[in-house]
Amino acid sequence: MVSADRLAEQVADHIRGQIVRGELADGAPLPKSEELIQRYPVSMPTFREAMRILEAEGLITVRRGRLGGAVVHRPSPANLGYNLGLVLAAQRTGIDDVATALRHVEPACAALCAGRPDRATAVVPVLRELHEEYLARIDDLVEVVGVSRRFHEALVGLCGNPPLIVLAGALEALWSSHEQDWATRIRETTGVPLRERRAAGEVHGRILALIEQGAADEVHRLVTEHLTAAQRNPSPAGPAAVIDAGLIRRQP
């Protein structure tokens, strides 16, 4: 006899496969529980356990109450970042270690962006729009940190190498969630001088220009230097803070 836990895993496996293959679209509602139980003849407790498995993996969000139901989420680097964060937190890993990893992989992504033959249409317009938005929001610390985060995520997401996009994107999501949390908290205390925000914006402009020129080696060096200078936050004074994976799921 198959155990209830195994049946729940089988139901979760089948629905997971549909999500990964695109048969269930991102953002679409999952069919109602009554319909799914007819499709998968299992008990309600077993079905609920299958839903808990998928929700823990970040593949669905279950809404409670009268208008409840489940919404589908395609796998993403943020999902991986959350699970990676759990593993690293269990090892008492500090956010500074994530910063070190990014200083090695993000410059490589930027260099790949510069090497793309289609960068003029696939990369440069996206980065330019983000750079212009950064300059427009420079007076608001939380807003500008959010735009800066998206600029750096775009360097990864537009590099054109799917495995690197996923792996580096997970690190980027983990770092960015801590940086955004830091910006929200520090705005109410010391803040960040406007001149520092402007300096970061100038570097973003130079990164954009080098990618547009196809200068892979130069942009690799510049991004490395930029991250080394910029990643002093969200590191607190004293010992590095242990990673909080939950921050990823609390991001807007």
PDB file of C-alpha atoms in Angstrom:
ATOM      1  CA  MET A   1       0.000   0.000   0.000  1.00  0.00           C
ATOM      2  CA  VAL A   2       1.282   3.471  -0.939  1.00  0.00           C
ATOM      3  CA  SER A   3       1.611   5.790   2.055  1.00  0.00           C
ATOM      4  CA  ALA A   4      -0.277   9.079   2.250  1.00  0.00           C
ATOM      5  CA  ASP A   5       3.021  10.982   2.191  1.00  0.00           C
ATOM      6  CA  ARG A   6       4.070   9.212  -1.004  1.00  0.00           C
ATOM      7  CA  LEU A   7       0.697   9.902  -2.611  1.00  0.00           C
ATOM      8  CA  ALA A   8       1.059  13.590  -1.732  1.00  0.00           C
ATOM      9  CA  GLU A   9       4.514  13.629  -3.331  1.00  0.00           C
ATOM     10  CA  GLN A  10       3.122  11.992  -6.489  1.00  0.00           C
ATOM     11  CA  VAL A  11       0.362  14.592  -6.790  1.00  0.00           C
ATOM     12  CA  ALA A  12       2.895  17.386  -6.193  1.00  0.00           C
ATOM     13  CA  ASP A  13       5.250  15.839  -8.784  1.00  0.00           C
ATOM     14  CA  HIS A  14       2.531  15.849 -11.443  1.00  0.00           C
ATOM     15  CA  ILE A  15       1.400  19.420 -10.800  1.00  0.00           C
ATOM     16  CA  ARG A  16       5.034  20.570 -10.588  1.00  0.00           C
ATOM     17  CA  GLY A  17       5.666  19.040 -14.017  1.00  0.00           C
ATOM     18  CA  GLN A  18       2.710  20.935 -15.474  1.00  0.00           C
ATOM     19  CA  ILE A  19       4.057  24.200 -14.064  1.00  0.00           C
ATOM     20  CA  VAL A  20       7.590  23.597 -15.360  1.00  0.00           C
ATOM     21  CA  ARG A  21       6.326  22.652 -18.843  1.00  0.00           C
ATOM     22  CA  GLY A  22       4.166  25.772 -18.985  1.00  0.00           C
ATOM     23  CA  GLU A  23       0.880  23.871 -19.058  1.00  0.00           C
ATOM     24  CA  LEU A  24      -0.091  25.899 -15.997  1.00  0.00           C
ATOM     25  CA  ALA A  25       0.797  29.530 -16.711  1.00  0.00           C
ATOM     26  CA  ASP A  26       2.583  31.854 -14.317  1.00  0.00           C
ATOM     27  CA  GLY A  27       0.030  33.861 -12.348  1.00  0.00           C
ATOM     28  CA  ALA A  28      -2.870  31.633 -13.376  1.00  0.00           C
ATOM     29  CA  PRO A  29      -5.185  30.173 -10.738  1.00  0.00           C
ATOM     30  CA  LEU A  30      -4.725  26.506 -10.006  1.00  0.00           C
ATOM     31  CA  PRO A  31      -7.924  24.528 -10.709  1.00  0.00           C
ATOM     32  CA  LYS A  32     -10.236  24.347  -7.714  1.00  0.00           C
ATOM     33  CA  SER A  33      -9.539  21.686  -5.112  1.00  0.00           C
ATOM     34  CA  GLU A  34     -12.744  19.791  -5.968  1.00  0.00           C
ATOM     35  CA  GLU A  35     -11.634  19.461  -9.586  1.00  0.00           C
ATOM     36  CA  LEU A  36      -8.094  18.430  -8.640  1.00  0.00           C
ATOM     37  CA  ILE A  37      -9.314  15.792  -6.182  1.00  0.00           C
ATOM     38  CA  GLN A  38     -11.436  14.282  -8.959  1.00  0.00           C
ATOM     39  CA  ARG A  39      -8.353  14.230 -11.173  1.00  0.00           C
ATOM     40  CA  TYR A  40      -6.151  12.810  -8.409  1.00  0.00           C
ATOM     41  CA  PRO A  41      -8.341  10.489  -6.305  1.00  0.00           C
ATOM     42  CA  VAL A  42      -6.720  11.080  -2.930  1.00  0.00           C
ATOM     43  CA  SER A  43      -8.059  12.124   0.456  1.00  0.00           C
ATOM     44  CA  MET A  44      -8.361  15.793   1.381  1.00  0.00           C
ATOM     45  CA  PRO A  45      -5.490  15.601   3.935  1.00  0.00           C
ATOM     46  CA  THR A  46      -3.249  14.041   1.266  1.00  0.00           C
ATOM     47  CA  PHE A  47      -4.243  16.717  -1.239  1.00  0.00           C
ATOM     48  CA  ARG A  48      -3.527  19.472   1.278  1.00  0.00           C
ATOM     49  CA  GLU A  49      -0.097  17.984   1.933  1.00  0.00           C
ATOM     50  CA  ALA A  50       0.621  18.096  -1.825  1.00  0.00           C
ATOM     51  CA  MET A  51      -0.354  21.774  -1.826  1.00  0.00           C
ATOM     52  CA  ARG A  52       1.938  22.415   1.152  1.00  0.00           C
ATOM     53  CA  ILE A  53       4.833  20.808  -0.737  1.00  0.00           C
ATOM     54  CA  LEU A  54       4.282  23.048  -3.773  1.00  0.00           C
ATOM     55  CA  GLU A  55       3.827  26.147  -1.628  1.00  0.00           C
ATOM     56  CA  ALA A  56       7.057  25.428   0.257  1.00  0.00           C
ATOM     57  CA  GLU A  57       8.840  25.223  -3.108  1.00  0.00           C
ATOM     58  CA  GLY A  58       7.442  28.626  -4.102  1.00  0.00           C
ATOM     59  CA  LEU A  59       5.492  27.134  -7.028  1.00  0.00           C
ATOM     60  CA  ILE A  60       2.078  28.188  -5.728  1.00  0.00           C
ATOM     61  CA  THR A  61       0.650  30.711  -3.302  1.00  0.00           C
ATOM     62  CA  VAL A  62      -2.372  29.469  -1.370  1.00  0.00           C
ATOM     63  CA  ARG A  63      -4.955  32.126  -0.558  1.00  0.00           C
ATOM     64  CA  ARG A  64      -7.050  31.430   2.506  1.00  0.00           C
ATOM     65  CA  GLY A  65     -10.660  32.343   3.172  1.00  0.00           C
ATOM     66  CA  ARG A  66     -13.883  32.540   1.171  1.00  0.00           C
ATOM     67  CA  LEU A  67     -12.141  33.729  -1.989  1.00  0.00           C
ATOM     68  CA  GLY A  68      -9.300  31.289  -1.516  1.00  0.00           C
ATOM     69  CA  GLY A  69      -7.481  29.172  -4.038  1.00  0.00           C
ATOM     70  CA  ALA A  70      -3.960  28.772  -5.316  1.00  0.00           C
ATOM     71  CA  VAL A  71      -1.983  30.887  -7.793  1.00  0.00           C
ATOM     72  CA  VAL A  72       0.770  29.370  -9.939  1.00  0.00           C
ATOM     73  CA  HIS A  73       4.357  30.680  -9.966  1.00  0.00           C
ATOM     74  CA  ARG A  74       6.904  29.515 -12.535  1.00  0.00           C
ATOM     75  CA  PRO A  75      10.313  28.564 -11.059  1.00  0.00           C
ATOM     76  CA  SER A  76      12.628  31.571 -10.860  1.00  0.00           C
ATOM     77  CA  PRO A  77      16.060  32.548  -9.522  1.00  0.00           C
ATOM     78  CA  ALA A  78      14.239  34.078  -6.538  1.00  0.00           C
ATOM     79  CA  ASN A  79      12.767  30.648  -5.713  1.00  0.00           C
ATOM     80  CA  LEU A  80      16.247  29.167  -5.851  1.00  0.00           C
ATOM     81  CA  GLY A  81      17.582  32.122  -3.869  1.00  0.00           C
ATOM     82  CA  TYR A  82      15.095  31.415  -1.086  1.00  0.00           C
ATOM     83  CA  ASN A  83      16.069  27.737  -0.841  1.00  0.00           C
ATOM     84  CA  LEU A  84      19.752  28.596  -1.159  1.00  0.00           C
ATOM     85  CA  GLY A  85      19.282  31.096   1.643  1.00  0.00           C
ATOM     86  CA  LEU A  86      17.757  28.427   3.879  1.00  0.00           C
ATOM     87  CA  VAL A  87      20.745  26.125   3.325  1.00  0.00           C
ATOM     88  CA  LEU A  88      23.257  28.920   3.919  1.00  0.00           C
ATOM     89  CA  ALA A  89      21.398  30.185   6.992  1.00  0.00           C
ATOM     90  CA  ALA A  90      21.518  26.673   8.447  1.00  0.00           C
ATOM     91  CA  GLN A  91      25.293  26.854   8.018  1.00  0.00           C
ATOM     92  CA  ARG A  92      25.328  30.263   9.765  1.00  0.00           C
ATOM     93  CA  THR A  93      26.604  31.907   6.582  1.00  0.00           C
ATOM     94  CA  GLY A  94      26.904  35.690   6.633  1.00  0.00           C
ATOM     95  CA  ILE A  95      25.544  38.014   3.960  1.00  0.00           C
ATOM     96  CA  ASP A  96      29.138  39.174   3.393  1.00  0.00           C
ATOM     97  CA  ASP A  97      29.867  35.752   1.886  1.00  0.00           C
ATOM     98  CA  VAL A  98      27.065  36.276  -0.626  1.00  0.00           C
ATOM     99  CA  ALA A  99      28.633  39.631  -1.528  1.00  0.00           C
ATOM    100  CA  THR A 100      31.983  37.920  -2.126  1.00  0.00           C
ATOM    101  CA  ALA A 101      30.361  35.359  -4.424  1.00  0.00           C
ATOM    102  CA  LEU A 102      28.617  38.110  -6.392  1.00  0.00           C
ATOM    103  CA  ARG A 103      31.890  39.989  -6.851  1.00  0.00           C
ATOM    104  CA  HIS A 104      33.085  36.984  -8.830  1.00  0.00           C
ATOM    105  CA  VAL A 105      30.006  36.103 -10.884  1.00  0.00           C
ATOM    106  CA  GLU A 106      28.285  39.431 -11.648  1.00  0.00           C
ATOM    107  CA  PRO A 107      31.290  40.912 -13.508  1.00  0.00           C
ATOM    108  CA  ALA A 108      31.337  37.777 -15.680  1.00  0.00           C
ATOM    109  CA  CYS A 109      27.656  38.335 -16.473  1.00  0.00           C
ATOM    110  CA  ALA A 110      28.331  41.971 -17.397  1.00  0.00           C
ATOM    111  CA  ALA A 111      31.143  40.847 -19.712  1.00  0.00           C
ATOM    112  CA  LEU A 112      28.776  38.387 -21.395  1.00  0.00           C
ATOM    113  CA  CYS A 113      26.257  41.217 -21.861  1.00  0.00           C
ATOM    114  CA  ALA A 114      28.975  43.212 -23.639  1.00  0.00           C
ATOM    115  CA  GLY A 115      29.770  40.207 -25.829  1.00  0.00           C
ATOM    116  CA  ARG A 116      26.224  39.639 -27.057  1.00  0.00           C
ATOM    117  CA  PRO A 117      25.877  40.367 -30.794  1.00  0.00           C
ATOM    118  CA  ASP A 118      22.324  41.583 -30.155  1.00  0.00           C
ATOM    119  CA  ARG A 119      23.202  43.777 -27.171  1.00  0.00           C
ATOM    120  CA  ALA A 120      22.039  46.938 -28.974  1.00  0.00           C
ATOM    121  CA  THR A 121      18.462  45.669 -28.960  1.00  0.00           C
ATOM    122  CA  ALA A 122      18.341  43.066 -26.166  1.00  0.00           C
ATOM    123  CA  VAL A 123      20.529  44.606 -23.453  1.00  0.00           C
ATOM    124  CA  VAL A 124      21.301  48.300 -23.879  1.00  0.00           C
ATOM    125  CA  PRO A 125      17.694  49.614 -24.006  1.00  0.00           C
ATOM    126  CA  VAL A 126      16.797  47.805 -20.767  1.00  0.00           C
ATOM    127  CA  LEU A 127      19.878  49.064 -18.930  1.00  0.00           C
ATOM    128  CA  ARG A 128      19.413  52.594 -20.274  1.00  0.00           C
ATOM    129  CA  GLU A 129      15.820  52.729 -19.061  1.00  0.00           C
ATOM    130  CA  LEU A 130      16.885  51.545 -15.599  1.00  0.00           C
ATOM    131  CA  HIS A 131      19.751  54.044 -15.520  1.00  0.00           C
ATOM    132  CA  GLU A 132      17.413  56.901 -16.405  1.00  0.00           C
ATOM    133  CA  GLU A 133      14.949  55.757 -13.743  1.00  0.00           C
ATOM    134  CA  TYR A 134      17.792  55.668 -11.199  1.00  0.00           C
ATOM    135  CA  LEU A 135      18.671  59.290 -11.947  1.00  0.00           C
ATOM    136  CA  ALA A 136      15.016  60.326 -11.752  1.00  0.00           C
ATOM    137  CA  ARG A 137      14.546  58.730  -8.305  1.00  0.00           C
ATOM    138  CA  ILE A 138      17.900  59.642  -6.805  1.00  0.00           C
ATOM    139  CA  ASP A 139      16.395  61.803  -4.034  1.00  0.00           C
ATOM    140  CA  ASP A 140      14.526  58.850  -2.468  1.00  0.00           C
ATOM    141  CA  LEU A 141      16.906  56.341  -0.872  1.00  0.00           C
ATOM    142  CA  VAL A 142      14.532  53.361  -0.798  1.00  0.00           C
ATOM    143  CA  GLU A 143      13.344  53.979  -4.356  1.00  0.00           C
ATOM    144  CA  VAL A 144      16.834  54.438  -5.765  1.00  0.00           C
ATOM    145  CA  VAL A 145      18.169  51.323  -4.013  1.00  0.00           C
ATOM    146  CA  GLY A 146      15.311  49.372  -5.586  1.00  0.00           C
ATOM    147  CA  VAL A 147      16.174  50.664  -9.059  1.00  0.00           C
ATOM    148  CA  SER A 148      19.873  49.981  -8.491  1.00  0.00           C
ATOM    149  CA  ARG A 149      18.955  46.453  -7.461  1.00  0.00           C
ATOM    150  CA  ARG A 150      17.044  45.967 -10.727  1.00  0.00           C
ATOM    151  CA  PHE A 151      19.992  47.348 -12.727  1.00  0.00           C
ATOM    152  CA  HIS A 152      22.340  44.780 -11.214  1.00  0.00           C
ATOM    153  CA  GLU A 153      19.770  42.008 -11.605  1.00  0.00           C
ATOM    154  CA  ALA A 154      19.488  42.975 -15.285  1.00  0.00           C
ATOM    155  CA  LEU A 155      23.250  42.567 -15.752  1.00  0.00           C
ATOM    156  CA  VAL A 156      22.732  38.965 -14.680  1.00  0.00           C
ATOM    157  CA  GLY A 157      19.392  38.329 -16.349  1.00  0.00           C
ATOM    158  CA  LEU A 158      20.495  39.653 -19.747  1.00  0.00           C
ATOM    159  CA  CYS A 159      23.849  37.856 -19.955  1.00  0.00           C
ATOM    160  CA  GLY A 160      22.418  35.204 -22.286  1.00  0.00           C
ATOM    161  CA  ASN A 161      23.704  32.124 -20.438  1.00  0.00           C
ATOM    162  CA  PRO A 162      20.752  30.286 -18.822  1.00  0.00           C
ATOM    163  CA  PRO A 163      22.703  28.338 -16.147  1.00  0.00           C
ATOM    164  CA  LEU A 164      24.582  31.466 -15.094  1.00  0.00           C
ATOM    165  CA  ILE A 165      21.362  33.493 -15.076  1.00  0.00           C
ATOM    166  CA  VAL A 166      19.779  31.027 -12.647  1.00  0.00           C
ATOM    167  CA  LEU A 167      22.802  30.560 -10.377  1.00  0.00           C
ATOM    168  CA  ALA A 168      23.897  34.197 -10.291  1.00  0.00           C
ATOM    169  CA  GLY A 169      20.274  35.313 -10.182  1.00  0.00           C
ATOM    170  CA  ALA A 170      19.741  33.328  -6.986  1.00  0.00           C
ATOM    171  CA  LEU A 171      22.705  35.064  -5.359  1.00  0.00           C
ATOM    172  CA  GLU A 172      21.492  38.425  -6.676  1.00  0.00           C
ATOM    173  CA  ALA A 173      18.008  37.859  -5.242  1.00  0.00           C
ATOM    174  CA  LEU A 174      19.480  36.915  -1.878  1.00  0.00           C
ATOM    175  CA  TRP A 175      21.754  39.959  -1.719  1.00  0.00           C
ATOM    176  CA  SER A 176      19.159  42.375  -3.093  1.00  0.00           C
ATOM    177  CA  SER A 177      16.534  41.408  -0.526  1.00  0.00           C
ATOM    178  CA  HIS A 178      18.951  42.219   2.299  1.00  0.00           C
ATOM    179  CA  GLU A 179      20.038  45.458   0.639  1.00  0.00           C
ATOM    180  CA  GLN A 180      16.437  46.620   0.207  1.00  0.00           C
ATOM    181  CA  ASP A 181      15.665  45.776   3.828  1.00  0.00           C
ATOM    182  CA  TRP A 182      18.750  47.725   4.914  1.00  0.00           C
ATOM    183  CA  ALA A 183      17.726  50.752   2.834  1.00  0.00           C
ATOM    184  CA  THR A 184      14.251  50.783   4.364  1.00  0.00           C
ATOM    185  CA  ARG A 185      15.689  50.733   7.883  1.00  0.00           C
ATOM    186  CA  ILE A 186      18.554  53.195   7.388  1.00  0.00           C
ATOM    187  CA  ARG A 187      16.362  55.839   5.749  1.00  0.00           C
ATOM    188  CA  GLU A 188      14.952  56.480   9.201  1.00  0.00           C
ATOM    189  CA  THR A 189      18.420  56.924  10.757  1.00  0.00           C
ATOM    190  CA  THR A 190      21.608  58.043   9.022  1.00  0.00           C
ATOM    191  CA  GLY A 191      20.685  57.688   5.363  1.00  0.00           C
ATOM    192  CA  VAL A 192      23.158  57.724   2.462  1.00  0.00           C
ATOM    193  CA  PRO A 193      24.577  61.045   1.219  1.00  0.00           C
ATOM    194  CA  LEU A 194      23.228  62.216  -2.111  1.00  0.00           C
ATOM    195  CA  ARG A 195      26.772  62.500  -3.477  1.00  0.00           C
ATOM    196  CA  GLU A 196      27.255  58.749  -2.963  1.00  0.00           C
ATOM    197  CA  ARG A 197      24.057  57.972  -4.838  1.00  0.00           C
ATOM    198  CA  ARG A 198      25.162  60.252  -7.675  1.00  0.00           C
ATOM    199  CA  ALA A 199      28.578  58.580  -7.785  1.00  0.00           C
ATOM    200  CA  ALA A 200      26.930  55.160  -8.061  1.00  0.00           C
ATOM    201  CA  GLY A 201      24.706  56.475 -10.840  1.00  0.00           C
ATOM    202  CA  GLU A 202      27.756  57.717 -12.743  1.00  0.00           C
ATOM    203  CA  VAL A 203      29.309  54.251 -12.522  1.00  0.00           C
ATOM    204  CA  HIS A 204      26.107  52.686 -13.825  1.00  0.00           C
ATOM    205  CA  GLY A 205      26.307  55.062 -16.775  1.00  0.00           C
ATOM    206  CA  ARG A 206      29.889  53.973 -17.484  1.00  0.00           C
ATOM    207  CA  ILE A 207      28.882  50.302 -17.242  1.00  0.00           C
ATOM    208  CA  LEU A 208      26.107  50.951 -19.744  1.00  0.00           C
ATOM    209  CA  ALA A 209      28.499  52.727 -22.124  1.00  0.00           C
ATOM    210  CA  LEU A 210      31.081  49.921 -21.991  1.00  0.00           C
ATOM    211  CA  ILE A 211      28.453  47.265 -22.662  1.00  0.00           C
ATOM    212  CA  GLU A 212      27.159  49.308 -25.592  1.00  0.00           C
ATOM    213  CA  GLN A 213      30.730  49.476 -26.952  1.00  0.00           C
ATOM    214  CA  GLY A 214      31.217  45.725 -26.507  1.00  0.00           C
ATOM    215  CA  ALA A 215      34.159  46.281 -24.141  1.00  0.00           C
ATOM    216  CA  ALA A 216      33.885  43.014 -22.203  1.00  0.00           C
ATOM    217  CA  ASP A 217      37.221  43.129 -20.356  1.00  0.00           C
ATOM    218  CA  GLU A 218      36.791  46.755 -19.340  1.00  0.00           C
ATOM    219  CA  VAL A 219      33.252  46.284 -18.046  1.00  0.00           C
ATOM    220  CA  HIS A 220      34.371  43.198 -16.096  1.00  0.00           C
ATOM    221  CA  ARG A 221      36.987  45.306 -14.292  1.00  0.00           C
ATOM    222  CA  LEU A 222      34.618  48.213 -13.681  1.00  0.00           C
ATOM    223  CA  VAL A 223      31.824  46.056 -12.249  1.00  0.00           C
ATOM    224  CA  THR A 224      34.332  44.328  -9.962  1.00  0.00           C
ATOM    225  CA  GLU A 225      35.556  47.697  -8.671  1.00  0.00           C
ATOM    226  CA  HIS A 226      32.000  49.005  -8.323  1.00  0.00           C
ATOM    227  CA  LEU A 227      30.808  46.013  -6.302  1.00  0.00           C
ATOM    228  CA  THR A 228      33.863  46.141  -4.060  1.00  0.00           C
ATOM    229  CA  ALA A 229      33.081  49.775  -3.244  1.00  0.00           C
ATOM    230  CA  ALA A 230      29.287  49.513  -3.095  1.00  0.00           C
ATOM    231  CA  GLN A 231      28.818  46.322  -1.123  1.00  0.00           C
ATOM    232  CA  ARG A 232      29.751  47.852   2.212  1.00  0.00           C
ATOM    233  CA  ASN A 233      25.986  47.763   2.804  1.00  0.00           C
ATOM    234  CA  PRO A 234      24.023  45.964   4.183  1.00  0.00           C
ATOM    235  CA  SER A 235      26.970  44.692   6.247  1.00  0.00           C
ATOM    236  CA  PRO A 236      26.524  45.855   9.850  1.00  0.00           C
ATOM    237  CA  ALA A 237      29.362  46.965  12.065  1.00  0.00           C
ATOM    238  CA  GLY A 238      31.033  43.993  13.693  1.00  0.00           C
ATOM    239  CA  PRO A 239      30.359  40.352  12.769  1.00  0.00           C
ATOM    240  CA  ALA A 240      28.482  39.767   9.516  1.00  0.00           C
ATOM    241  CA  ALA A 241      24.749  39.218   9.846  1.00  0.00           C
ATOM    242  CA  VAL A 242      23.535  35.689   9.166  1.00  0.00           C
ATOM    243  CA  ILE A 243      21.429  35.373   6.024  1.00  0.00           C
ATOM    244  CA  ASP A 244      17.663  35.752   6.428  1.00  0.00           C
ATOM    245  CA  ALA A 245      16.110  33.819   3.527  1.00  0.00           C
ATOM    246  CA  GLY A 246      12.643  35.067   4.447  1.00  0.00           C
ATOM    247  CA  LEU A 247      13.529  38.558   3.214  1.00  0.00           C
ATOM    248  CA  ILE A 248      13.244  37.321  -0.385  1.00  0.00           C
ATOM    249  CA  ARG A 249       9.580  36.455   0.078  1.00  0.00           C
ATOM    250  CA  ARG A 250       8.883  39.757   1.781  1.00  0.00           C
ATOM    251  CA  GLN A 251      10.078  41.772  -1.214  1.00  0.00           C
ATOM    252  CA  PRO A 252       7.392  43.557  -3.275  1.00  0.00           C
TER     253      PRO A 252
END
